[in-house]
Amino acid sequence: MIKLGFDYCTEHYSKRVAVYHQRRDETRALNSRTLRGQRDKAEYFKQYNEVVRPELGHEFYQSKQWERISRYVKQRDMYTDAIDGKVYDQGDLIADHIIPRRLLKTTAEQLDMDNLWLLSRSHHSHKTAIENKMSDDKLKHLSREWWKKVLKN
């Protein structure tokens, strides 16, 4: 049965949406292999960093030290997301601070590789949303295992 105002029944609508998402993901994957797709992706993240994340301090994330450490962490963890264990391309992973960088006082603490792990963009966004709702005192004491348990759900 088709509900009023809909073109498809629930079962066929779900199938249609799944096919749409699959085709969209395939198109994005193909686009990321072209020079134009890579440029568009770089432009998107440049704009994201300038507009959405200005409070995080571009100087730190654009420093040679951070770039080297981020690259090392990606190689160390073999481009694998810490939450779901899936392997991603280099640009699809974020080297994330388990204890947020804003709570770490020294540059040495901010560059400590024991406090870094790899997250996919969706897991990183989810973690950031949770962090924004928590107090700094609690964030200082949350472990890697706690985050894994929370982000898996």
PDB file of C-alpha atoms in Angstrom:
ATOM      1  CA  MET A   1       0.000   0.000   0.000  1.00  0.00           C
ATOM      2  CA  ILE A   2       1.191   3.471  -0.848  1.00  0.00           C
ATOM      3  CA  LYS A   3       0.571   6.223   1.691  1.00  0.00           C
ATOM      4  CA  LEU A   4      -1.167   9.393   0.591  1.00  0.00           C
ATOM      5  CA  GLY A   5       1.302  11.908  -0.760  1.00  0.00           C
ATOM      6  CA  PHE A   6       3.972   9.289  -1.548  1.00  0.00           C
ATOM      7  CA  ASP A   7       4.958   7.772  -4.879  1.00  0.00           C
ATOM      8  CA  TYR A   8       6.292   4.478  -3.508  1.00  0.00           C
ATOM      9  CA  CYS A   9       5.506   1.994  -0.774  1.00  0.00           C
ATOM     10  CA  THR A  10       7.903   1.882   2.161  1.00  0.00           C
ATOM     11  CA  GLU A  11       9.760  -1.180   0.880  1.00  0.00           C
ATOM     12  CA  HIS A  12      10.396   0.209  -2.609  1.00  0.00           C
ATOM     13  CA  TYR A  13      11.188   3.664  -1.278  1.00  0.00           C
ATOM     14  CA  SER A  14      13.905   2.165   0.953  1.00  0.00           C
ATOM     15  CA  LYS A  15      15.356   0.250  -2.004  1.00  0.00           C
ATOM     16  CA  ARG A  16      15.308   3.367  -4.162  1.00  0.00           C
ATOM     17  CA  VAL A  17      17.078   5.429  -1.489  1.00  0.00           C
ATOM     18  CA  ALA A  18      19.699   2.683  -1.012  1.00  0.00           C
ATOM     19  CA  VAL A  19      20.411   2.625  -4.767  1.00  0.00           C
ATOM     20  CA  TYR A  20      20.644   6.423  -4.786  1.00  0.00           C
ATOM     21  CA  HIS A  21      23.176   6.411  -1.904  1.00  0.00           C
ATOM     22  CA  GLN A  22      25.202   3.655  -3.549  1.00  0.00           C
ATOM     23  CA  ARG A  23      25.381   5.533  -6.866  1.00  0.00           C
ATOM     24  CA  ARG A  24      26.239   8.792  -5.088  1.00  0.00           C
ATOM     25  CA  ASP A  25      29.088   7.110  -3.191  1.00  0.00           C
ATOM     26  CA  GLU A  26      30.386   5.494  -6.387  1.00  0.00           C
ATOM     27  CA  THR A  27      30.306   8.861  -8.156  1.00  0.00           C
ATOM     28  CA  ARG A  28      32.189  10.518  -5.301  1.00  0.00           C
ATOM     29  CA  ALA A  29      34.795   7.756  -5.344  1.00  0.00           C
ATOM     30  CA  LEU A  30      35.274   8.161  -9.095  1.00  0.00           C
ATOM     31  CA  ASN A  31      35.435  11.950  -8.823  1.00  0.00           C
ATOM     32  CA  SER A  32      38.096  11.757  -6.123  1.00  0.00           C
ATOM     33  CA  ARG A  33      40.357   9.978  -8.632  1.00  0.00           C
ATOM     34  CA  THR A  34      40.234  12.822 -11.163  1.00  0.00           C
ATOM     35  CA  LEU A  35      42.278  16.003 -10.908  1.00  0.00           C
ATOM     36  CA  ARG A  36      39.138  18.129 -10.892  1.00  0.00           C
ATOM     37  CA  GLY A  37      37.564  15.978  -8.172  1.00  0.00           C
ATOM     38  CA  GLN A  38      40.696  16.252  -6.042  1.00  0.00           C
ATOM     39  CA  ARG A  39      40.765  20.021  -6.558  1.00  0.00           C
ATOM     40  CA  ASP A  40      37.078  20.332  -5.637  1.00  0.00           C
ATOM     41  CA  LYS A  41      37.631  18.249  -2.510  1.00  0.00           C
ATOM     42  CA  ALA A  42      40.645  20.377  -1.522  1.00  0.00           C
ATOM     43  CA  GLU A  43      38.610  23.562  -2.084  1.00  0.00           C
ATOM     44  CA  TYR A  44      35.751  22.213   0.036  1.00  0.00           C
ATOM     45  CA  PHE A  45      38.041  21.413   2.957  1.00  0.00           C
ATOM     46  CA  LYS A  46      39.883  24.719   2.605  1.00  0.00           C
ATOM     47  CA  GLN A  47      36.554  26.535   2.840  1.00  0.00           C
ATOM     48  CA  TYR A  48      35.509  24.289   5.731  1.00  0.00           C
ATOM     49  CA  ASN A  49      38.690  25.111   7.648  1.00  0.00           C
ATOM     50  CA  GLU A  50      38.315  28.849   7.045  1.00  0.00           C
ATOM     51  CA  VAL A  51      34.610  29.160   7.843  1.00  0.00           C
ATOM     52  CA  VAL A  52      33.661  26.309  10.189  1.00  0.00           C
ATOM     53  CA  ARG A  53      36.892  25.690  12.142  1.00  0.00           C
ATOM     54  CA  PRO A  54      38.599  29.083  12.539  1.00  0.00           C
ATOM     55  CA  GLU A  55      38.739  28.769  16.325  1.00  0.00           C
ATOM     56  CA  LEU A  56      41.016  25.730  16.156  1.00  0.00           C
ATOM     57  CA  GLY A  57      44.056  27.660  15.009  1.00  0.00           C
ATOM     58  CA  HIS A  58      45.134  27.187  11.433  1.00  0.00           C
ATOM     59  CA  GLU A  59      48.775  27.745  12.299  1.00  0.00           C
ATOM     60  CA  PHE A  60      48.975  24.502  14.244  1.00  0.00           C
ATOM     61  CA  TYR A  61      47.215  22.325  11.666  1.00  0.00           C
ATOM     62  CA  GLN A  62      49.195  23.811   8.791  1.00  0.00           C
ATOM     63  CA  SER A  63      52.588  23.520  10.444  1.00  0.00           C
ATOM     64  CA  LYS A  64      55.208  21.162   9.017  1.00  0.00           C
ATOM     65  CA  GLN A  65      55.414  19.375  12.397  1.00  0.00           C
ATOM     66  CA  TRP A  66      51.684  18.587  12.400  1.00  0.00           C
ATOM     67  CA  GLU A  67      51.723  17.496   8.753  1.00  0.00           C
ATOM     68  CA  ARG A  68      54.595  15.074   9.454  1.00  0.00           C
ATOM     69  CA  ILE A  69      53.001  13.682  12.599  1.00  0.00           C
ATOM     70  CA  SER A  70      49.591  13.362  10.948  1.00  0.00           C
ATOM     71  CA  ARG A  71      51.160  11.487   8.033  1.00  0.00           C
ATOM     72  CA  TYR A  72      53.085   9.264  10.469  1.00  0.00           C
ATOM     73  CA  VAL A  73      49.932   8.420  12.467  1.00  0.00           C
ATOM     74  CA  LYS A  74      48.120   7.493   9.246  1.00  0.00           C
ATOM     75  CA  GLN A  75      50.973   5.184   8.277  1.00  0.00           C
ATOM     76  CA  ARG A  76      51.301   3.802  11.811  1.00  0.00           C
ATOM     77  CA  ASP A  77      47.611   2.909  11.917  1.00  0.00           C
ATOM     78  CA  MET A  78      47.680   1.726   8.273  1.00  0.00           C
ATOM     79  CA  TYR A  79      44.916   4.126   7.177  1.00  0.00           C
ATOM     80  CA  THR A  80      42.414   2.282   9.368  1.00  0.00           C
ATOM     81  CA  ASP A  81      39.594   3.992  11.255  1.00  0.00           C
ATOM     82  CA  ALA A  82      39.944   3.379  15.000  1.00  0.00           C
ATOM     83  CA  ILE A  83      36.212   2.847  15.477  1.00  0.00           C
ATOM     84  CA  ASP A  84      35.017   0.545  12.704  1.00  0.00           C
ATOM     85  CA  GLY A  85      38.354  -0.871  11.502  1.00  0.00           C
ATOM     86  CA  LYS A  86      37.692   0.063   7.869  1.00  0.00           C
ATOM     87  CA  VAL A  87      40.569   1.132   5.651  1.00  0.00           C
ATOM     88  CA  TYR A  88      40.176   4.564   4.026  1.00  0.00           C
ATOM     89  CA  ASP A  89      42.089   6.748   1.583  1.00  0.00           C
ATOM     90  CA  GLN A  90      44.512   9.235   3.076  1.00  0.00           C
ATOM     91  CA  GLY A  91      42.192  12.216   2.572  1.00  0.00           C
ATOM     92  CA  ASP A  92      39.212  10.490   4.181  1.00  0.00           C
ATOM     93  CA  LEU A  93      40.852  10.104   7.597  1.00  0.00           C
ATOM     94  CA  ILE A  94      41.529  12.675  10.279  1.00  0.00           C
ATOM     95  CA  ALA A  95      44.303  12.396  12.846  1.00  0.00           C
ATOM     96  CA  ASP A  96      42.257  13.303  15.911  1.00  0.00           C
ATOM     97  CA  HIS A  97      43.285  14.206  19.456  1.00  0.00           C
ATOM     98  CA  ILE A  98      41.598  11.856  21.932  1.00  0.00           C
ATOM     99  CA  ILE A  99      41.886  14.556  24.583  1.00  0.00           C
ATOM    100  CA  PRO A 100      40.984  17.727  22.657  1.00  0.00           C
ATOM    101  CA  ARG A 101      43.916  19.916  21.683  1.00  0.00           C
ATOM    102  CA  ARG A 102      42.428  22.989  23.363  1.00  0.00           C
ATOM    103  CA  LEU A 103      42.813  21.225  26.742  1.00  0.00           C
ATOM    104  CA  LEU A 104      46.505  20.474  26.222  1.00  0.00           C
ATOM    105  CA  LYS A 105      48.793  23.207  27.479  1.00  0.00           C
ATOM    106  CA  THR A 106      52.097  22.646  25.670  1.00  0.00           C
ATOM    107  CA  THR A 107      52.934  22.003  22.048  1.00  0.00           C
ATOM    108  CA  ALA A 108      54.675  18.792  23.105  1.00  0.00           C
ATOM    109  CA  GLU A 109      51.386  17.527  24.588  1.00  0.00           C
ATOM    110  CA  GLN A 110      49.522  18.567  21.427  1.00  0.00           C
ATOM    111  CA  LEU A 111      51.969  16.598  19.274  1.00  0.00           C
ATOM    112  CA  ASP A 112      52.014  13.514  21.543  1.00  0.00           C
ATOM    113  CA  MET A 113      51.297  10.540  19.280  1.00  0.00           C
ATOM    114  CA  ASP A 114      49.817   8.495  22.135  1.00  0.00           C
ATOM    115  CA  ASN A 115      46.941  10.993  22.167  1.00  0.00           C
ATOM    116  CA  LEU A 116      46.317  10.690  18.417  1.00  0.00           C
ATOM    117  CA  TRP A 117      44.190   8.215  16.496  1.00  0.00           C
ATOM    118  CA  LEU A 118      42.536   8.048  13.100  1.00  0.00           C
ATOM    119  CA  LEU A 119      38.856   8.714  12.582  1.00  0.00           C
ATOM    120  CA  SER A 120      36.751   8.822   9.452  1.00  0.00           C
ATOM    121  CA  ARG A 121      35.128  12.172   8.788  1.00  0.00           C
ATOM    122  CA  SER A 122      31.732  10.964  10.036  1.00  0.00           C
ATOM    123  CA  HIS A 123      33.183   9.571  13.274  1.00  0.00           C
ATOM    124  CA  HIS A 124      35.197  12.765  13.766  1.00  0.00           C
ATOM    125  CA  SER A 125      32.071  14.903  13.319  1.00  0.00           C
ATOM    126  CA  HIS A 126      30.164  12.709  15.769  1.00  0.00           C
ATOM    127  CA  LYS A 127      32.998  12.910  18.340  1.00  0.00           C
ATOM    128  CA  THR A 128      33.200  16.693  17.954  1.00  0.00           C
ATOM    129  CA  ALA A 129      29.439  17.032  18.505  1.00  0.00           C
ATOM    130  CA  ILE A 130      29.696  14.979  21.708  1.00  0.00           C
ATOM    131  CA  GLU A 131      32.715  16.986  22.901  1.00  0.00           C
ATOM    132  CA  ASN A 132      30.805  20.240  22.445  1.00  0.00           C
ATOM    133  CA  LYS A 133      28.157  19.000  24.894  1.00  0.00           C
ATOM    134  CA  MET A 134      30.612  17.945  27.622  1.00  0.00           C
ATOM    135  CA  SER A 135      32.562  19.871  30.224  1.00  0.00           C
ATOM    136  CA  ASP A 136      36.323  20.272  29.889  1.00  0.00           C
ATOM    137  CA  ASP A 137      36.922  18.495  33.206  1.00  0.00           C
ATOM    138  CA  LYS A 138      35.170  15.372  32.009  1.00  0.00           C
ATOM    139  CA  LEU A 139      36.832  15.469  28.561  1.00  0.00           C
ATOM    140  CA  LYS A 140      40.295  15.385  30.147  1.00  0.00           C
ATOM    141  CA  HIS A 141      39.610  11.963  31.659  1.00  0.00           C
ATOM    142  CA  LEU A 142      37.887  10.106  28.830  1.00  0.00           C
ATOM    143  CA  SER A 143      39.820   7.138  27.468  1.00  0.00           C
ATOM    144  CA  ARG A 144      40.223   5.756  23.975  1.00  0.00           C
ATOM    145  CA  GLU A 145      38.078   2.725  24.956  1.00  0.00           C
ATOM    146  CA  TRP A 146      35.267   4.962  26.202  1.00  0.00           C
ATOM    147  CA  TRP A 147      35.228   6.863  22.914  1.00  0.00           C
ATOM    148  CA  LYS A 148      35.235   3.615  20.912  1.00  0.00           C
ATOM    149  CA  LYS A 149      32.227   2.340  22.832  1.00  0.00           C
ATOM    150  CA  VAL A 150      30.308   5.603  22.425  1.00  0.00           C
ATOM    151  CA  LEU A 151      31.124   6.146  18.753  1.00  0.00           C
ATOM    152  CA  LYS A 152      30.264   2.573  17.727  1.00  0.00           C
ATOM    153  CA  ASN A 153      26.632   3.154  18.723  1.00  0.00           C
TER     154      ASN A 153
END
